[in-house]
Tab-separated table of C-alpha atoms in Angstrom:
chain	number	residue	atom	x	y	z
A	1249	MET	CA	-10.608	19.737	43.227
A	1250	ALA	CA	-12.197	22.513	41.171
A	1251	ASP	CA	-11.532	20.338	38.010
A	1252	GLU	CA	-13.195	17.167	39.821
A	1253	SER	CA	-15.804	18.847	40.677
A	1254	TYR	CA	-16.276	20.397	36.818
A	1255	TYR	CA	-16.735	16.537	36.430
A	1256	MET	CA	-18.861	15.698	39.184
A	1257	GLY	CA	-21.462	18.834	37.616
A	1258	TRP	CA	-21.564	18.134	34.565
A	1259	GLY	CA	-22.347	13.998	36.007
A	1260	SER	CA	-24.429	15.069	38.370
A	1261	LYS	CA	-26.231	17.025	34.919
A	1262	PHE	CA	-26.673	13.805	32.811
A	1263	ALA	CA	-27.228	11.186	35.739
A	1264	SER	CA	-31.030	13.222	36.232
A	1265	GLY	CA	-31.201	13.260	33.135
A	1266	THR	CA	-30.569	17.498	32.465
A	1267	GLY	CA	-27.361	17.537	30.445
A	1268	THR	CA	-25.415	16.206	28.417
A	1269	LEU	CA	-21.458	14.776	28.129
A	1270	GLY	CA	-20.677	18.309	26.923
A	1271	ASP	CA	-18.487	18.671	23.571
A	1272	THR	CA	-15.227	16.267	21.995
A	1273	SER	CA	-13.384	18.314	24.460
A	1274	SER	CA	-14.183	18.323	27.620
A	1275	SER	CA	-13.677	14.674	28.231
A	1276	PRO	CA	-16.818	13.439	28.105
A	1277	PHE	CA	-16.212	9.154	28.625
A	1278	TYR	CA	-14.804	10.265	31.821
A	1279	ILE	CA	-17.745	12.949	32.653
A	1280	LEU	CA	-20.225	9.818	31.847
A	1281	LEU	CA	-17.963	7.480	34.367
A	1282	TYR	CA	-18.912	10.189	37.093
A	1283	SER	CA	-23.023	10.192	36.624
A	1284	VAL	CA	-22.243	6.346	37.162
A	1285	PHE	CA	-20.321	6.567	40.660
A	1286	VAL	CA	-22.731	9.985	41.480
A	1287	ARG	CA	-26.427	7.751	40.412
A	1288	SER	CA	-24.973	5.103	42.888
A	1289	PHE	CA	-22.794	6.881	45.677
A	1290	GLY	CA	-23.833	10.478	45.424
A	1291	ALA	CA	-22.148	13.695	44.391
A	1292	ILE	CA	-19.709	14.762	47.141
A	1293	GLY	CA	-18.799	11.349	47.718
A	1294	SER	CA	-18.302	10.482	43.692
A	1295	ILE	CA	-15.033	12.755	43.650
A	1296	PHE	CA	-13.416	10.168	46.717
A	1297	LEU	CA	-14.621	7.212	45.734
A	1298	VAL	CA	-13.000	7.567	42.192
A	1299	LYS	CA	-9.386	9.154	42.411
A	1300	TYR	CA	-9.644	5.324	44.867
A	1301	PHE	CA	-11.278	3.979	41.702
A	1302	LEU	CA	-8.261	5.278	39.555
A	1303	THR	CA	-5.659	4.756	41.420
A	1304	MET	CA	-6.189	1.171	41.910
A	1305	SER	CA	-7.633	0.425	38.286
A	1306	VAL	CA	-4.202	1.853	36.688
A	1307	SER	CA	-1.642	0.337	39.618
A	1308	VAL	CA	-3.426	-2.795	38.543
A	1309	ALA	CA	-3.268	-2.248	34.553
A	1310	VAL	CA	0.399	-1.409	35.114
A	1311	PHE	CA	0.858	-4.550	36.760
A	1312	VAL	CA	-0.900	-6.898	33.994
A	1313	PHE	CA	0.945	-4.497	31.455
A	1314	LEU	CA	4.115	-4.903	32.643
A	1315	MET	CA	3.453	-8.683	33.333
A	1316	ARG	CA	2.148	-8.889	29.025
A	1317	ASN	CA	4.774	-8.175	28.224
A	1318	LEU	CA	7.995	-8.761	30.642
A	1319	ARG	CA	7.192	-11.898	31.462
A	1320	THR	CA	8.922	-11.687	35.298
A	1321	TYR	CA	7.063	-11.401	38.272
A	1322	PRO	CA	10.070	-9.982	40.608
A	1323	ILE	CA	10.760	-6.868	37.986
A	1324	SER	CA	6.829	-6.660	37.143
A	1325	ILE	CA	5.797	-6.627	40.945
A	1326	LEU	CA	8.734	-4.195	41.541
A	1327	LEU	CA	7.964	-1.460	39.027
A	1328	SER	CA	4.570	-2.664	39.522
A	1329	PHE	CA	5.427	-1.078	43.183
A	1330	VAL	CA	6.681	2.043	41.976
A	1331	TRP	CA	4.390	3.335	40.456
A	1332	ALA	CA	1.658	2.894	43.117
A	1333	VAL	CA	3.506	4.540	45.807
A	1334	SER	CA	4.894	7.429	43.215
A	1335	THR	CA	4.109	11.012	43.315
A	1336	TYR	CA	1.560	11.288	40.510
A	1337	ASN	CA	-0.844	8.027	41.397
A	1338	VAL	CA	-0.477	8.636	45.333
A	1339	ASN	CA	-0.744	13.200	45.386
A	1340	ALA	CA	-2.831	13.114	41.397
A	1341	ASP	CA	-5.332	15.547	41.831
A	1342	ILE	CA	-6.679	15.690	38.036
A	1343	MET	CA	-8.245	12.560	38.092
A	1344	VAL	CA	-8.791	12.803	33.904
A	1345	TYR	CA	-5.267	11.769	33.564
A	1346	HIS	CA	-6.132	8.452	35.425
A	1347	PHE	CA	-8.287	7.531	33.252
A	1348	GLY	CA	-7.460	9.004	30.171
A	1349	VAL	CA	-3.617	6.139	31.155
A	1350	LEU	CA	-6.331	3.233	32.456
A	1351	VAL	CA	-7.910	2.802	28.723
A	1352	PHE	CA	-4.869	3.992	27.065
A	1353	LEU	CA	-2.971	0.750	29.507
A	1354	LEU	CA	-6.051	-1.668	28.098
A	1355	ALA	CA	-5.567	-0.153	24.246
A	1356	LEU	CA	-1.930	-1.893	24.970
A	1357	ILE	CA	-2.920	-4.254	26.393
A	1358	TYR	CA	-4.769	-5.751	24.116
A	1359	CYS	CA	-3.130	-4.050	21.178
A	1360	ASN	CA	-0.977	-7.915	20.436
A	1361	THR	CA	-3.922	-10.000	21.058
A	1362	ASN	CA	-7.391	-8.410	20.035
A	1363	LYS	CA	-6.244	-5.383	17.808
A	1364	MET	CA	-9.554	-5.135	16.919
A	1365	VAL	CA	-10.551	-4.442	20.401
A	1366	SER	CA	-7.671	-2.021	21.104
A	1367	VAL	CA	-8.612	0.164	18.231
A	1368	ILE	CA	-12.367	1.106	19.664
A	1369	LEU	CA	-10.138	1.709	23.069
A	1370	LEU	CA	-7.808	4.528	21.796
A	1371	LEU	CA	-11.301	5.752	20.073
A	1372	LEU	CA	-12.648	5.549	23.789
A	1373	CYS	CA	-9.898	7.021	25.098
A	1374	SER	CA	-9.919	10.023	22.310
A	1375	PHE	CA	-12.926	10.932	24.132
A	1376	VAL	CA	-11.247	11.537	27.846
A	1377	ARG	CA	-8.521	13.539	26.333
A	1378	LEU	CA	-8.203	14.324	22.857
A	1379	GLU	CA	-4.368	13.786	22.682
A	1380	TYR	CA	-4.704	10.554	22.603
A	1381	ILE	CA	-6.145	10.464	19.350
A	1382	LEU	CA	-2.381	11.514	17.968
A	1383	VAL	CA	-1.780	7.405	18.848
A	1384	LEU	CA	-4.783	6.372	17.806
A	1385	VAL	CA	-4.075	8.082	13.637
A	1386	PRO	CA	-0.898	6.524	13.543
A	1387	TYR	CA	-2.422	3.343	14.693
A	1388	VAL	CA	-4.402	2.799	12.206
A	1389	VAL	CA	-1.622	4.226	9.365
A	1390	TYR	CA	-0.102	1.701	10.465
A	1391	LEU	CA	-2.792	-1.486	10.560
A	1392	SER	CA	-3.758	-0.161	6.949
A	1393	ALA	CA	-0.414	-0.740	6.013
A	1394	LEU	CA	-0.163	-3.626	7.628
A	1395	PHE	CA	-3.398	-4.623	5.095
A	1396	ILE	CA	-2.504	-3.455	1.940
A	1397	ARG	CA	0.787	-5.430	2.156
A	1398	HIS	CA	0.535	-8.599	3.538
A	1399	ARG	CA	-4.003	-8.989	2.859
A	1400	LYS	CA	-4.802	-9.475	6.315
A	1401	ILE	CA	-3.822	-8.172	9.662
A	1402	GLU	CA	-2.383	-10.965	12.623
A	1403	ASN	CA	-4.646	-11.415	15.874
A	1404	LEU	CA	-7.060	-8.668	14.362
A	1405	LEU	CA	-9.901	-10.779	15.570
A	1406	PRO	CA	-9.003	-14.007	17.771
A	1407	PHE	CA	-11.163	-15.979	15.986
A	1408	HIS	CA	-9.122	-19.502	17.151
A	1409	GLY	CA	-11.002	-21.375	20.025
A	1410	ARG	CA	-14.901	-21.157	20.699
A	1411	SER	CA	-14.481	-19.776	24.005
A	1412	ARG	CA	-12.374	-17.202	23.308
A	1413	ARG	CA	-14.192	-16.448	20.379
A	1414	ILE	CA	-17.777	-15.799	22.165
A	1415	LEU	CA	-15.513	-13.486	24.283
A	1416	SER	CA	-13.855	-10.967	21.712
A	1417	SER	CA	-17.276	-10.494	20.330
A	1418	ALA	CA	-18.929	-10.123	23.432
A	1419	THR	CA	-16.448	-7.624	24.577
A	1420	ILE	CA	-15.415	-5.609	20.951
A	1421	VAL	CA	-20.165	-5.755	21.336
A	1422	ILE	CA	-19.973	-4.174	24.319
A	1423	LEU	CA	-17.318	-1.577	23.955
A	1424	LEU	CA	-18.601	-0.713	20.455
A	1425	ALA	CA	-22.228	0.171	21.980
A	1426	LEU	CA	-20.511	2.404	24.601
A	1427	LEU	CA	-18.395	4.395	22.211
A	1428	VAL	CA	-22.238	4.838	20.459
A	1429	TYR	CA	-23.489	6.129	23.757
A	1430	VAL	CA	-20.935	8.417	24.042
A	1431	SER	CA	-21.008	9.794	20.650
A	1432	ILE	CA	-25.003	10.318	20.743
A	1433	ASN	CA	-24.261	12.074	24.017
A	1434	VAL	CA	-21.840	14.812	22.981
A	1435	ASP	CA	-23.369	18.343	21.487
A	1436	GLY	CA	-20.251	19.049	20.108
A	1437	TRP	CA	-17.905	17.766	18.039
A	1438	ASN	CA	-15.091	20.604	19.289
A	1439	LEU	CA	-11.278	19.385	18.456
A	1440	GLY	CA	-9.881	21.570	20.877
A	1441	THR	CA	-8.524	24.855	19.618
A	1442	ASP	CA	-10.530	26.725	22.288
A	1443	ARG	CA	-9.649	24.977	24.948
A	1444	THR	CA	-5.973	24.593	23.395
A	1445	TRP	CA	-5.370	28.367	23.493
A	1446	PHE	CA	-7.108	28.662	27.271
A	1447	ALA	CA	-4.125	26.147	28.346
A	1448	PHE	CA	-1.287	27.788	26.126
A	1449	ARG	CA	-2.402	30.909	28.095
A	1450	GLN	CA	-2.469	29.784	31.459
A	1451	HIS	CA	0.459	27.757	30.956
A	1452	TYR	CA	2.468	30.942	29.447
A	1453	ALA	CA	1.229	33.031	32.511
A	1454	LEU	CA	2.772	30.521	34.868
A	1455	SER	CA	6.037	30.376	33.454
A	1456	GLN	CA	6.217	33.766	33.577
A	1457	VAL	CA	5.243	33.757	37.511
A	1458	ARG	CA	7.862	31.497	38.120
A	1459	ALA	CA	9.946	32.997	36.433
A	1460	GLY	CA	9.344	36.033	38.599
A	1461	GLN	CA	8.283	38.169	35.843
A	1462	CYS	CA	5.158	39.622	37.499
A	1463	ASP	CA	3.263	38.708	40.483
A	1464	LEU	CA	-0.114	37.651	40.297
A	1465	ASP	CA	-2.424	34.522	40.208
A	1466	PRO	CA	-1.370	32.940	36.642
A	1467	TRP	CA	-4.593	31.271	37.275
A	1468	ILE	CA	-6.723	33.941	37.407
A	1469	ASP	CA	-4.805	36.561	35.904
A	1470	TYR	CA	-4.017	35.235	32.505
A	1471	ASN	CA	-4.977	37.520	30.363
A	1472	VAL	CA	-3.322	40.581	31.546
A	1473	LEU	CA	0.299	38.728	30.294
A	1474	ILE	CA	-0.714	37.750	27.232
A	1475	ASP	CA	-2.560	41.319	26.557
A	1476	ARG	CA	1.438	42.943	27.707
A	1477	ASP	CA	2.975	40.123	25.758
A	1478	PHE	CA	0.774	39.028	22.896
A	1479	PRO	CA	-2.005	41.780	22.348
A	1480	SER	CA	-5.186	41.393	20.229
A	1481	SER	CA	-3.980	37.253	19.829
A	1482	ASN	CA	-7.020	35.424	19.558
A	1483	SER	CA	-5.253	31.558	18.616
A	1484	VAL	CA	-1.180	30.214	19.509
A	1485	PHE	CA	-1.271	31.093	15.944
A	1486	ASP	CA	-1.966	34.877	16.262
A	1487	ALA	CA	0.335	34.975	19.684
A	1488	PHE	CA	3.047	33.694	17.512
A	1489	LEU	CA	3.062	35.954	14.778
A	1490	ILE	CA	2.316	38.505	16.623
A	1491	ASN	CA	5.628	38.224	19.492
A	1492	PRO	CA	7.706	35.013	17.849
A	1493	ALA	CA	10.107	35.445	20.202
A	1494	PRO	CA	8.261	34.397	23.571
A	1495	VAL	CA	6.331	31.505	21.948
A	1496	PHE	CA	10.023	29.832	21.040
A	1497	ARG	CA	11.361	30.533	24.679
A	1498	HIS	CA	8.159	29.411	25.934
A	1499	VAL	CA	7.908	25.708	23.722
A	1500	LEU	CA	11.985	25.797	24.429
A	1501	LYS	CA	12.022	26.165	28.401
A	1502	ASN	CA	8.893	23.373	27.815
A	1503	LEU	CA	11.464	21.054	25.901
A	1504	LEU	CA	14.560	21.641	27.961
A	1505	ASN	CA	12.249	20.418	30.675
A	1506	LEU	CA	10.679	17.816	29.448
A	1507	PRO	CA	13.137	15.088	30.997
A	1508	LYS	CA	13.140	16.757	34.089
A	1509	ALA	CA	9.254	16.471	33.788
A	1510	ILE	CA	8.782	12.617	32.829
A	1511	LEU	CA	11.273	11.560	35.823
A	1512	LYS	CA	9.204	13.354	38.572
A	1513	PRO	CA	6.091	12.086	38.650
A	1514	VAL	CA	7.440	8.483	39.206
A	1515	PHE	CA	9.821	9.191	41.585
A	1516	PRO	CA	8.030	7.692	45.015
A	1517	VAL	CA	5.917	10.080	48.330
A	1518	ARG	CA	8.940	9.578	50.540
A	1519	ALA	CA	11.312	8.647	48.197
A	1520	LEU	CA	14.100	6.584	50.374
A	1521	THR	CA	11.814	4.853	52.990
A	1522	TYR	CA	9.752	3.109	50.134
A	1523	TYR	CA	13.224	2.577	48.280
A	1524	LEU	CA	14.405	0.887	50.843
A	1525	ILE	CA	11.264	-0.940	51.275
A	1526	ILE	CA	11.648	-2.150	47.331
A	1527	CYS	CA	15.220	-3.433	47.635
A	1528	VAL	CA	14.680	-5.223	50.763
A	1529	GLY	CA	11.732	-7.215	49.317
A	1530	PHE	CA	12.737	-7.427	46.220
A	1531	LEU	CA	16.530	-8.941	48.238
A	1532	LEU	CA	13.938	-11.504	49.979
A	1533	TYR	CA	12.490	-12.864	46.878
A	1534	THR	CA	15.423	-12.871	45.399
A	1535	PHE	CA	16.908	-15.690	47.963
A	1536	ALA	CA	13.315	-16.761	48.696
A	1537	ILE	CA	12.912	-18.337	44.969
């Protein structure tokens, strides 16, 4: 709730004309979304409506993405249902990640039919969470390599059919206008170095607390642990130079926990009940066809 209140506060200021969308590391596109909801439904109600909107929208986007790629209703419905009732979707409390996933899924949906739209969506995705730049840059390099090698990029812009051409052009114009609007309303082009250091301090402290090394609040007292293990450090690189061993251990521990972290978000709430429903429903559907 604290994170959503932060974004809602920025969105309220922007909606009233008394603020900006923040800098590029503050999820300006998400703040813009909040400003729309605040203007329409009020400050407090917008927090709950944004969560409902994003959980539903991402579930629909997951289904569309699966149908585009698997081209089979039973499996697409099954996997979409698993996502819809998953812990990550139902119990989400920081919805900016959902918004990033939504825009990213839209980029994936378009990448085979309209690559220009997918590039613009990835740019907008980077205005939700900066780490999506790590997807955008290789994708642009890949498209550039295709153009250099073949002198063309398949489905860069769909020109076949008048109605398709009009729809494609309208989509590109709208997305470009949105991209420009977000760009001119940010108040700084911070690439996230301060945010990275802040996140490292909090999550390093959290790992220490979970390991039983101390009895502090990692979200508030993180500087106590950072000063203990990395005195006088002002960045992750400083921390590594001052005391590399804890940094290595912290990174290694996170890498070892990666499989569990990937599986946990999509594990359904009340898993046995929902898996039973899924299996019975799938069997009934199979017999029906």
